[in-house]
Amino acid sequence: MADNEQGGMTDSLLGRWRELSRPRQVVIIIVSAAALAFLLLMFQYLSQPKYVALYSNLDPVEASPLVQYLREKGVPYRLDDFGGTIKVPQDRADELRIEMAGQGMPFAQGLGFEIFDEDSLGMTSFERQVKMQRALQEELRRTITSLDAVMQARVHLVLPEPSVFMRESSEPSAAVYLKLNPFVALKQEQIRGIVFLVASSVENLQPENVIIIDSQGNILYDAVTSTDPLIAVADSALKQLEVKRSFEMELENRVQGMLERVFGPGRALALVTAELDFDSQETTVITYDESGVPRSSHLLEESFEGEGPVMEEVGESNYPGYVGVTPGGESSFERREETINYEIGESKQTTLTAPGKVIRMHTSVVIDNGENFLGADVIQQVNNLVSAAIGFDAERGDLISVESMSFDRSFEEKMDTALAEMEQQQRREQLIRQAVLGGAVLVAFVLFMLLWRRRRRLQSEEEEAIPADRRPSLEQLLALEEKEDYLPEMSLESSPQVRARKMVETHPEVAVSVLRSWMVEE
């Protein structure tokens, strides 16, 4: 019975398909194919796993064993960044990392100190020296690569063999190659850090024997050239220019940001030219105090009282002109001598003037007046604002020039026009996409309505073709309600009117067929 019903349904569908016109058949085929393709694409997109990076920044030597391992395990993968990044399904990423770590992967470009894990007894001293050099190079490469700014690194060491003769001995040297991440530059402190890292890791290696280059061949560090006086002067001049330009840009941004808040974005321009003194000076001033502190003193006092001698000439003497001394009257004598040594008070003051002192500044400000000319009072207000913002000093010889002019907006107008055309083109494309989508929906709706009307018409013709004596009566339809496999959702009610109303609400096509049969009988 089921096979007969299925065969009859198939014949009915084929018959209805043949009755359709050729354009309708073409439309049905196109819409069905598009719907099927859309469903297939959606199913493929939804069923496709999300890929995440398993490892990144890999060299071909490092990526090759990883790819081979994934192939052996049958794990789907993708390669990005020219093979430097391996992506796997998100739900397998953590598991694969653990498995590969257990296998010792990813393998590095070389072996570090693990190269001595399998040491052979027959290794010669030369082989041991070569392995030690390879291990040092690899360990340094790993350490340098761990820096955030470094993508890849290679280290080459020259370790001369020790000699018993001092004249024949040579110092070790090192060369470091760095490939930096995009838009990243190393600071001088970081470069010196790498130099001292390499020098401290190798025995007897001096920092002046280390050279560093980048992937563009630029020398980042070279102690030989850095000690050249001419190069040192050039580097110092470049640093001074950088400091000068940084100071000027800071003032320009400050002034321009302030004026744009007043006149509007793009309506003010400020340029600052500063003259800086990069000479360092050290001044020492020594001051002596007038009043000192006594350090030592010496006092000498002498006194005498009694008869003093009297000088008189002797009448007869063997010596012509001899003056004799005879006792005289009472006499006294006093003498006082005092010496005081003072400690000299001394104060010493040393002043060190750091380089970068501002000698003078020249500031130029241009304001877009647009259609309205700015008066002298506004210009003076702007002059006052700029003077306060940059720290104007007339005694230093600073100058400020504020002018009002009309800006050339032709380029901005062209850019605005191009952006407007681009936005309009995007809106047109969006409207076209929406129109195509709306048209497709409309065509599908019209096709659905045509098929539905066609089905209703054929169903009505089939119902009208049924003889009146074979059409079911209302009592027969109500009797079918007793069966559980027919109208199972209807509840049993004692009133025939209620059951008839529910039957009409649930199966309107049966009710329509009954009404049409009654109308035919009348």
Short mmCIF file of N, CA and C in Angstrom, two decimals, residues 334-464:
data_model
loop_
_atom_site.label_atom_id
_atom_site.label_comp_id
_atom_site.label_asym_id
_atom_site.label_seq_id
_atom_site.Cartn_x
_atom_site.Cartn_y
_atom_site.Cartn_z
N GLU A 334 109.73 97.05 80.75
CA GLU A 334 108.60 96.13 80.45
C GLU A 334 108.47 95.97 78.92
N ARG A 335 108.17 94.71 78.50
CA ARG A 335 107.93 94.41 77.06
C ARG A 335 106.87 93.31 76.93
N ARG A 336 105.88 93.51 76.08
CA ARG A 336 104.77 92.53 75.86
C ARG A 336 104.62 92.25 74.35
N GLU A 337 104.63 90.98 74.00
CA GLU A 337 104.52 90.56 72.57
C GLU A 337 103.51 89.41 72.47
N GLU A 338 102.46 89.58 71.69
CA GLU A 338 101.37 88.57 71.54
C GLU A 338 101.17 88.24 70.04
N THR A 339 101.16 86.95 69.74
CA THR A 339 100.96 86.46 68.35
C THR A 339 99.74 85.54 68.31
N ILE A 340 98.73 85.82 67.46
CA ILE A 340 97.50 85.00 67.31
C ILE A 340 97.40 84.53 65.86
N ASN A 341 97.25 83.21 65.63
CA ASN A 341 97.05 82.61 64.29
C ASN A 341 95.57 82.27 64.12
N TYR A 342 94.96 82.81 63.04
CA TYR A 342 93.54 82.59 62.74
C TYR A 342 93.37 81.55 61.62
N GLU A 343 92.26 80.75 61.73
CA GLU A 343 91.88 79.79 60.68
C GLU A 343 91.09 80.54 59.62
N ILE A 344 91.57 80.44 58.38
CA ILE A 344 90.93 81.19 57.29
C ILE A 344 89.62 80.50 56.90
N GLY A 345 88.48 81.20 56.92
CA GLY A 345 87.19 80.65 56.50
C GLY A 345 87.09 80.58 54.99
N GLU A 346 86.81 79.39 54.45
CA GLU A 346 86.78 79.18 53.00
C GLU A 346 85.52 78.41 52.63
N SER A 347 84.78 78.89 51.64
CA SER A 347 83.60 78.19 51.09
C SER A 347 83.81 77.96 49.60
N LYS A 348 83.55 76.75 49.17
CA LYS A 348 83.78 76.35 47.78
C LYS A 348 82.45 75.89 47.16
N GLN A 349 82.05 76.44 46.03
CA GLN A 349 80.81 76.13 45.34
C GLN A 349 81.11 75.77 43.89
N THR A 350 80.68 74.55 43.49
CA THR A 350 80.91 74.06 42.13
C THR A 350 79.57 73.94 41.42
N THR A 351 79.45 74.54 40.27
CA THR A 351 78.21 74.53 39.47
C THR A 351 78.52 73.86 38.13
N LEU A 352 77.73 72.80 37.81
CA LEU A 352 77.89 72.08 36.55
C LEU A 352 76.67 72.36 35.68
N THR A 353 76.90 72.98 34.56
CA THR A 353 75.83 73.31 33.61
C THR A 353 75.71 72.18 32.59
N ALA A 354 74.53 71.53 32.58
CA ALA A 354 74.31 70.41 31.67
C ALA A 354 74.13 70.91 30.25
N PRO A 355 74.50 70.13 29.25
CA PRO A 355 74.30 70.56 27.86
C PRO A 355 72.82 70.60 27.50
N GLY A 356 72.50 71.43 26.52
CA GLY A 356 71.12 71.55 26.08
C GLY A 356 70.45 72.83 26.54
N LYS A 357 71.22 73.79 26.99
CA LYS A 357 70.64 75.05 27.43
C LYS A 357 70.14 75.83 26.22
N VAL A 358 68.97 76.46 26.38
CA VAL A 358 68.38 77.23 25.29
C VAL A 358 69.07 78.58 25.19
N ILE A 359 69.60 78.86 24.02
CA ILE A 359 70.23 80.16 23.78
C ILE A 359 69.19 81.17 23.33
N ARG A 360 68.42 80.79 22.30
CA ARG A 360 67.32 81.64 21.84
C ARG A 360 66.36 80.79 21.02
N MET A 361 65.14 81.30 20.84
CA MET A 361 64.12 80.60 20.07
C MET A 361 63.41 81.58 19.16
N HIS A 362 63.07 81.07 17.95
CA HIS A 362 62.27 81.82 17.00
C HIS A 362 61.01 81.00 16.70
N THR A 363 59.87 81.61 16.87
CA THR A 363 58.59 80.91 16.71
C THR A 363 57.77 81.63 15.66
N SER A 364 57.26 80.85 14.70
CA SER A 364 56.38 81.39 13.65
C SER A 364 55.03 80.71 13.75
N VAL A 365 53.97 81.52 13.73
CA VAL A 365 52.60 81.01 13.83
C VAL A 365 51.79 81.59 12.68
N VAL A 366 51.11 80.71 11.95
CA VAL A 366 50.23 81.13 10.85
C VAL A 366 48.83 80.63 11.16
N ILE A 367 47.86 81.53 11.05
CA ILE A 367 46.46 81.20 11.34
C ILE A 367 45.65 81.41 10.08
N ASP A 368 44.79 80.45 9.78
CA ASP A 368 43.92 80.55 8.61
C ASP A 368 42.77 81.50 8.94
N ASN A 369 42.73 82.64 8.23
CA ASN A 369 41.66 83.59 8.51
C ASN A 369 40.37 83.26 7.77
N GLY A 370 40.47 82.35 6.78
CA GLY A 370 39.26 81.99 6.05
C GLY A 370 38.68 83.18 5.34
N GLU A 371 37.41 83.42 5.58
CA GLU A 371 36.74 84.56 4.95
C GLU A 371 36.79 85.80 5.82
N ASN A 372 37.13 85.67 7.09
CA ASN A 372 37.18 86.79 8.01
C ASN A 372 38.62 87.12 8.35
N PHE A 373 38.97 88.38 8.19
CA PHE A 373 40.34 88.81 8.49
C PHE A 373 40.47 89.00 10.00
N LEU A 374 41.55 88.49 10.56
CA LEU A 374 41.79 88.63 11.99
C LEU A 374 42.37 89.99 12.30
N GLY A 375 41.80 90.64 13.32
CA GLY A 375 42.25 91.96 13.68
C GLY A 375 43.52 91.95 14.48
N ALA A 376 44.01 93.18 14.74
CA ALA A 376 45.27 93.30 15.47
C ALA A 376 45.12 92.85 16.91
N ASP A 377 43.92 93.04 17.50
CA ASP A 377 43.73 92.61 18.89
C ASP A 377 43.79 91.09 19.01
N VAL A 378 43.24 90.37 18.02
CA VAL A 378 43.30 88.90 18.03
C VAL A 378 44.74 88.43 17.84
N ILE A 379 45.47 89.09 16.94
CA ILE A 379 46.88 88.74 16.73
C ILE A 379 47.67 88.94 18.01
N GLN A 380 47.39 90.03 18.73
CA GLN A 380 48.11 90.27 19.97
C GLN A 380 47.77 89.23 21.03
N GLN A 381 46.50 88.81 21.08
CA GLN A 381 46.11 87.76 22.02
C GLN A 381 46.82 86.45 21.71
N VAL A 382 46.90 86.13 20.42
CA VAL A 382 47.61 84.90 20.03
C VAL A 382 49.08 85.02 20.40
N ASN A 383 49.65 86.20 20.19
CA ASN A 383 51.06 86.41 20.55
C ASN A 383 51.29 86.18 22.03
N ASN A 384 50.38 86.68 22.85
CA ASN A 384 50.51 86.48 24.30
C ASN A 384 50.39 85.00 24.68
N LEU A 385 49.46 84.31 24.05
CA LEU A 385 49.27 82.88 24.35
C LEU A 385 50.51 82.07 23.97
N VAL A 386 51.06 82.36 22.81
CA VAL A 386 52.25 81.63 22.34
C VAL A 386 53.44 81.94 23.24
N SER A 387 53.58 83.20 23.64
CA SER A 387 54.70 83.58 24.52
C SER A 387 54.66 82.81 25.82
N ALA A 388 53.46 82.70 26.39
CA ALA A 388 53.35 81.96 27.65
C ALA A 388 53.55 80.47 27.45
N ALA A 389 53.18 79.93 26.29
CA ALA A 389 53.27 78.48 26.06
C ALA A 389 54.71 78.02 25.86
N ILE A 390 55.53 78.83 25.21
CA ILE A 390 56.89 78.39 24.89
C ILE A 390 57.92 78.92 25.89
N GLY A 391 57.50 79.78 26.83
CA GLY A 391 58.46 80.36 27.76
C GLY A 391 59.30 81.44 27.12
N PHE A 392 58.63 82.43 26.53
CA PHE A 392 59.31 83.50 25.80
C PHE A 392 60.18 84.32 26.75
N ASP A 393 61.39 84.66 26.31
CA ASP A 393 62.33 85.45 27.09
C ASP A 393 62.94 86.50 26.17
N ALA A 394 62.53 87.76 26.35
CA ALA A 394 63.02 88.83 25.48
C ALA A 394 64.50 89.09 25.70
N GLU A 395 64.98 88.95 26.93
CA GLU A 395 66.40 89.18 27.20
C GLU A 395 67.28 88.15 26.51
N ARG A 396 66.73 86.99 26.27
CA ARG A 396 67.49 85.93 25.60
C ARG A 396 67.55 86.16 24.09
N GLY A 397 66.69 87.03 23.58
CA GLY A 397 66.67 87.30 22.14
C GLY A 397 65.62 86.49 21.40
N ASP A 398 64.60 86.01 22.11
CA ASP A 398 63.56 85.23 21.45
C ASP A 398 62.69 86.13 20.58
N LEU A 399 62.16 85.55 19.49
CA LEU A 399 61.29 86.26 18.56
C LEU A 399 60.04 85.43 18.31
N ILE A 400 58.90 86.10 18.17
CA ILE A 400 57.62 85.46 17.84
C ILE A 400 56.98 86.23 16.70
N SER A 401 56.56 85.49 15.67
CA SER A 401 55.89 86.09 14.53
C SER A 401 54.54 85.41 14.34
N VAL A 402 53.47 86.19 14.41
CA VAL A 402 52.10 85.67 14.25
C VAL A 402 51.48 86.37 13.06
N GLU A 403 51.05 85.59 12.08
CA GLU A 403 50.45 86.14 10.87
C GLU A 403 49.12 85.43 10.58
N SER A 404 48.24 86.16 9.90
CA SER A 404 46.95 85.62 9.50
C SER A 404 46.89 85.57 7.99
N MET A 405 46.70 84.36 7.44
CA MET A 405 46.67 84.16 6.00
C MET A 405 45.59 83.15 5.64
N SER A 406 45.31 83.08 4.35
CA SER A 406 44.33 82.10 3.85
C SER A 406 45.07 80.84 3.44
N PHE A 407 44.65 79.71 3.97
CA PHE A 407 45.28 78.44 3.65
C PHE A 407 44.79 77.92 2.30
N ASP A 408 45.65 77.22 1.61
CA ASP A 408 45.28 76.58 0.35
C ASP A 408 44.60 75.26 0.67
N ARG A 409 43.32 75.17 0.38
CA ARG A 409 42.53 73.99 0.69
C ARG A 409 42.23 73.13 -0.55
N SER A 410 42.92 73.38 -1.64
CA SER A 410 42.62 72.66 -2.88
C SER A 410 42.87 71.16 -2.73
N PHE A 411 43.99 70.82 -2.11
CA PHE A 411 44.30 69.39 -1.95
C PHE A 411 43.28 68.71 -1.04
N GLU A 412 42.92 69.38 0.05
CA GLU A 412 41.92 68.80 0.95
C GLU A 412 40.58 68.66 0.25
N GLU A 413 40.23 69.66 -0.57
CA GLU A 413 38.96 69.56 -1.30
C GLU A 413 38.98 68.39 -2.27
N LYS A 414 40.12 68.19 -2.94
CA LYS A 414 40.21 67.03 -3.84
C LYS A 414 40.10 65.72 -3.06
N MET A 415 40.74 65.67 -1.91
CA MET A 415 40.64 64.46 -1.10
C MET A 415 39.21 64.24 -0.62
N ASP A 416 38.53 65.32 -0.21
CA ASP A 416 37.15 65.18 0.23
C ASP A 416 36.26 64.73 -0.92
N THR A 417 36.51 65.28 -2.11
CA THR A 417 35.72 64.87 -3.27
C THR A 417 35.96 63.40 -3.60
N ALA A 418 37.24 62.98 -3.55
CA ALA A 418 37.54 61.58 -3.83
C ALA A 418 36.89 60.65 -2.78
N LEU A 419 36.96 61.06 -1.50
CA LEU A 419 36.33 60.24 -0.46
C LEU A 419 34.81 60.20 -0.64
N ALA A 420 34.21 61.34 -1.04
CA ALA A 420 32.76 61.35 -1.25
C ALA A 420 32.39 60.44 -2.42
N GLU A 421 33.19 60.49 -3.49
CA GLU A 421 32.90 59.59 -4.62
C GLU A 421 33.08 58.13 -4.23
N MET A 422 34.09 57.86 -3.42
CA MET A 422 34.30 56.48 -2.98
C MET A 422 33.13 56.01 -2.12
N GLU A 423 32.68 56.86 -1.20
CA GLU A 423 31.54 56.48 -0.37
C GLU A 423 30.28 56.31 -1.20
N GLN A 424 30.10 57.19 -2.20
CA GLN A 424 28.93 57.05 -3.06
C GLN A 424 29.00 55.76 -3.88
N GLN A 425 30.21 55.41 -4.36
CA GLN A 425 30.36 54.17 -5.08
C GLN A 425 30.07 52.97 -4.18
N GLN A 426 30.52 53.03 -2.93
CA GLN A 426 30.22 51.95 -2.01
C GLN A 426 28.73 51.85 -1.73
N ARG A 427 28.06 53.00 -1.61
CA ARG A 427 26.61 52.95 -1.40
C ARG A 427 25.89 52.37 -2.61
N ARG A 428 26.36 52.74 -3.82
CA ARG A 428 25.74 52.17 -5.02
C ARG A 428 25.92 50.66 -5.07
N GLU A 429 27.14 50.22 -4.77
CA GLU A 429 27.39 48.78 -4.76
C GLU A 429 26.54 48.08 -3.70
N GLN A 430 26.40 48.73 -2.54
CA GLN A 430 25.56 48.13 -1.51
C GLN A 430 24.10 48.07 -1.95
N LEU A 431 23.62 49.16 -2.61
CA LEU A 431 22.24 49.15 -3.10
C LEU A 431 22.05 48.08 -4.16
N ILE A 432 23.06 47.90 -5.02
CA ILE A 432 22.96 46.86 -6.05
C ILE A 432 22.88 45.49 -5.41
N ARG A 433 23.75 45.26 -4.40
CA ARG A 433 23.70 43.97 -3.72
C ARG A 433 22.35 43.75 -3.04
N GLN A 434 21.86 44.81 -2.39
CA GLN A 434 20.56 44.66 -1.75
C GLN A 434 19.46 44.45 -2.77
N ALA A 435 19.55 45.15 -3.94
CA ALA A 435 18.53 44.97 -4.98
C ALA A 435 18.57 43.55 -5.54
N VAL A 436 19.80 43.04 -5.76
CA VAL A 436 19.90 41.67 -6.27
C VAL A 436 19.34 40.67 -5.26
N LEU A 437 19.68 40.89 -3.99
CA LEU A 437 19.16 40.00 -2.97
C LEU A 437 17.64 40.11 -2.86
N GLY A 438 17.16 41.37 -2.89
CA GLY A 438 15.70 41.54 -2.84
C GLY A 438 15.02 40.95 -4.06
N GLY A 439 15.63 41.10 -5.24
CA GLY A 439 15.05 40.50 -6.45
C GLY A 439 15.02 38.98 -6.36
N ALA A 440 16.11 38.41 -5.82
CA ALA A 440 16.12 36.96 -5.67
C ALA A 440 15.03 36.49 -4.73
N VAL A 441 14.86 37.23 -3.62
CA VAL A 441 13.80 36.87 -2.68
C VAL A 441 12.43 37.03 -3.32
N LEU A 442 12.27 38.12 -4.09
CA LEU A 442 10.99 38.33 -4.76
C LEU A 442 10.69 37.24 -5.78
N VAL A 443 11.70 36.87 -6.56
CA VAL A 443 11.52 35.80 -7.55
C VAL A 443 11.16 34.49 -6.84
N ALA A 444 11.85 34.22 -5.74
CA ALA A 444 11.53 33.00 -5.00
C ALA A 444 10.10 33.05 -4.45
N PHE A 445 9.68 34.23 -3.97
CA PHE A 445 8.32 34.34 -3.43
C PHE A 445 7.28 34.17 -4.54
N VAL A 446 7.53 34.84 -5.70
CA VAL A 446 6.59 34.70 -6.82
C VAL A 446 6.53 33.26 -7.29
N LEU A 447 7.68 32.61 -7.36
CA LEU A 447 7.69 31.21 -7.78
C LEU A 447 6.93 30.34 -6.78
N PHE A 448 7.12 30.63 -5.49
CA PHE A 448 6.40 29.87 -4.47
C PHE A 448 4.89 30.08 -4.59
N MET A 449 4.48 31.34 -4.82
CA MET A 449 3.04 31.61 -4.96
C MET A 449 2.47 30.92 -6.20
N LEU A 450 3.22 30.93 -7.30
CA LEU A 450 2.74 30.26 -8.51
C LEU A 450 2.59 28.76 -8.27
N LEU A 451 3.59 28.17 -7.64
CA LEU A 451 3.50 26.74 -7.37
C LEU A 451 2.35 26.43 -6.41
N TRP A 452 2.20 27.33 -5.41
CA TRP A 452 1.12 27.07 -4.45
C TRP A 452 -0.26 27.18 -5.10
N ARG A 453 -0.42 28.23 -5.96
CA ARG A 453 -1.69 28.37 -6.67
C ARG A 453 -1.91 27.22 -7.62
N ARG A 454 -0.84 26.80 -8.26
CA ARG A 454 -0.95 25.65 -9.17
C ARG A 454 -1.37 24.41 -8.40
N ARG A 455 -0.81 24.21 -7.24
CA ARG A 455 -1.14 23.04 -6.41
C ARG A 455 -2.58 23.12 -5.94
N ARG A 456 -3.02 24.32 -5.52
CA ARG A 456 -4.40 24.46 -5.07
C ARG A 456 -5.37 24.22 -6.21
N ARG A 457 -5.01 24.70 -7.41
CA ARG A 457 -5.93 24.49 -8.55
C ARG A 457 -6.03 23.02 -8.91
N LEU A 458 -4.86 22.35 -8.93
CA LEU A 458 -4.90 20.92 -9.25
C LEU A 458 -5.65 20.15 -8.17
N GLN A 459 -5.50 20.54 -6.92
CA GLN A 459 -6.20 19.84 -5.83
C GLN A 459 -7.71 20.05 -5.95
N SER A 460 -8.12 21.26 -6.32
CA SER A 460 -9.55 21.52 -6.50
C SER A 460 -10.11 20.71 -7.65
N GLU A 461 -9.31 20.63 -8.74
CA GLU A 461 -9.78 19.83 -9.88
C GLU A 461 -9.91 18.36 -9.50
N GLU A 462 -8.97 17.86 -8.72
CA GLU A 462 -9.06 16.47 -8.29
C GLU A 462 -10.27 16.25 -7.38
N GLU A 463 -10.54 17.19 -6.50
CA GLU A 463 -11.68 17.03 -5.60
C GLU A 463 -13.00 17.11 -6.35
N GLU A 464 -13.05 18.00 -7.36
CA GLU A 464 -14.27 18.09 -8.16
C GLU A 464 -14.48 16.85 -9.01
#
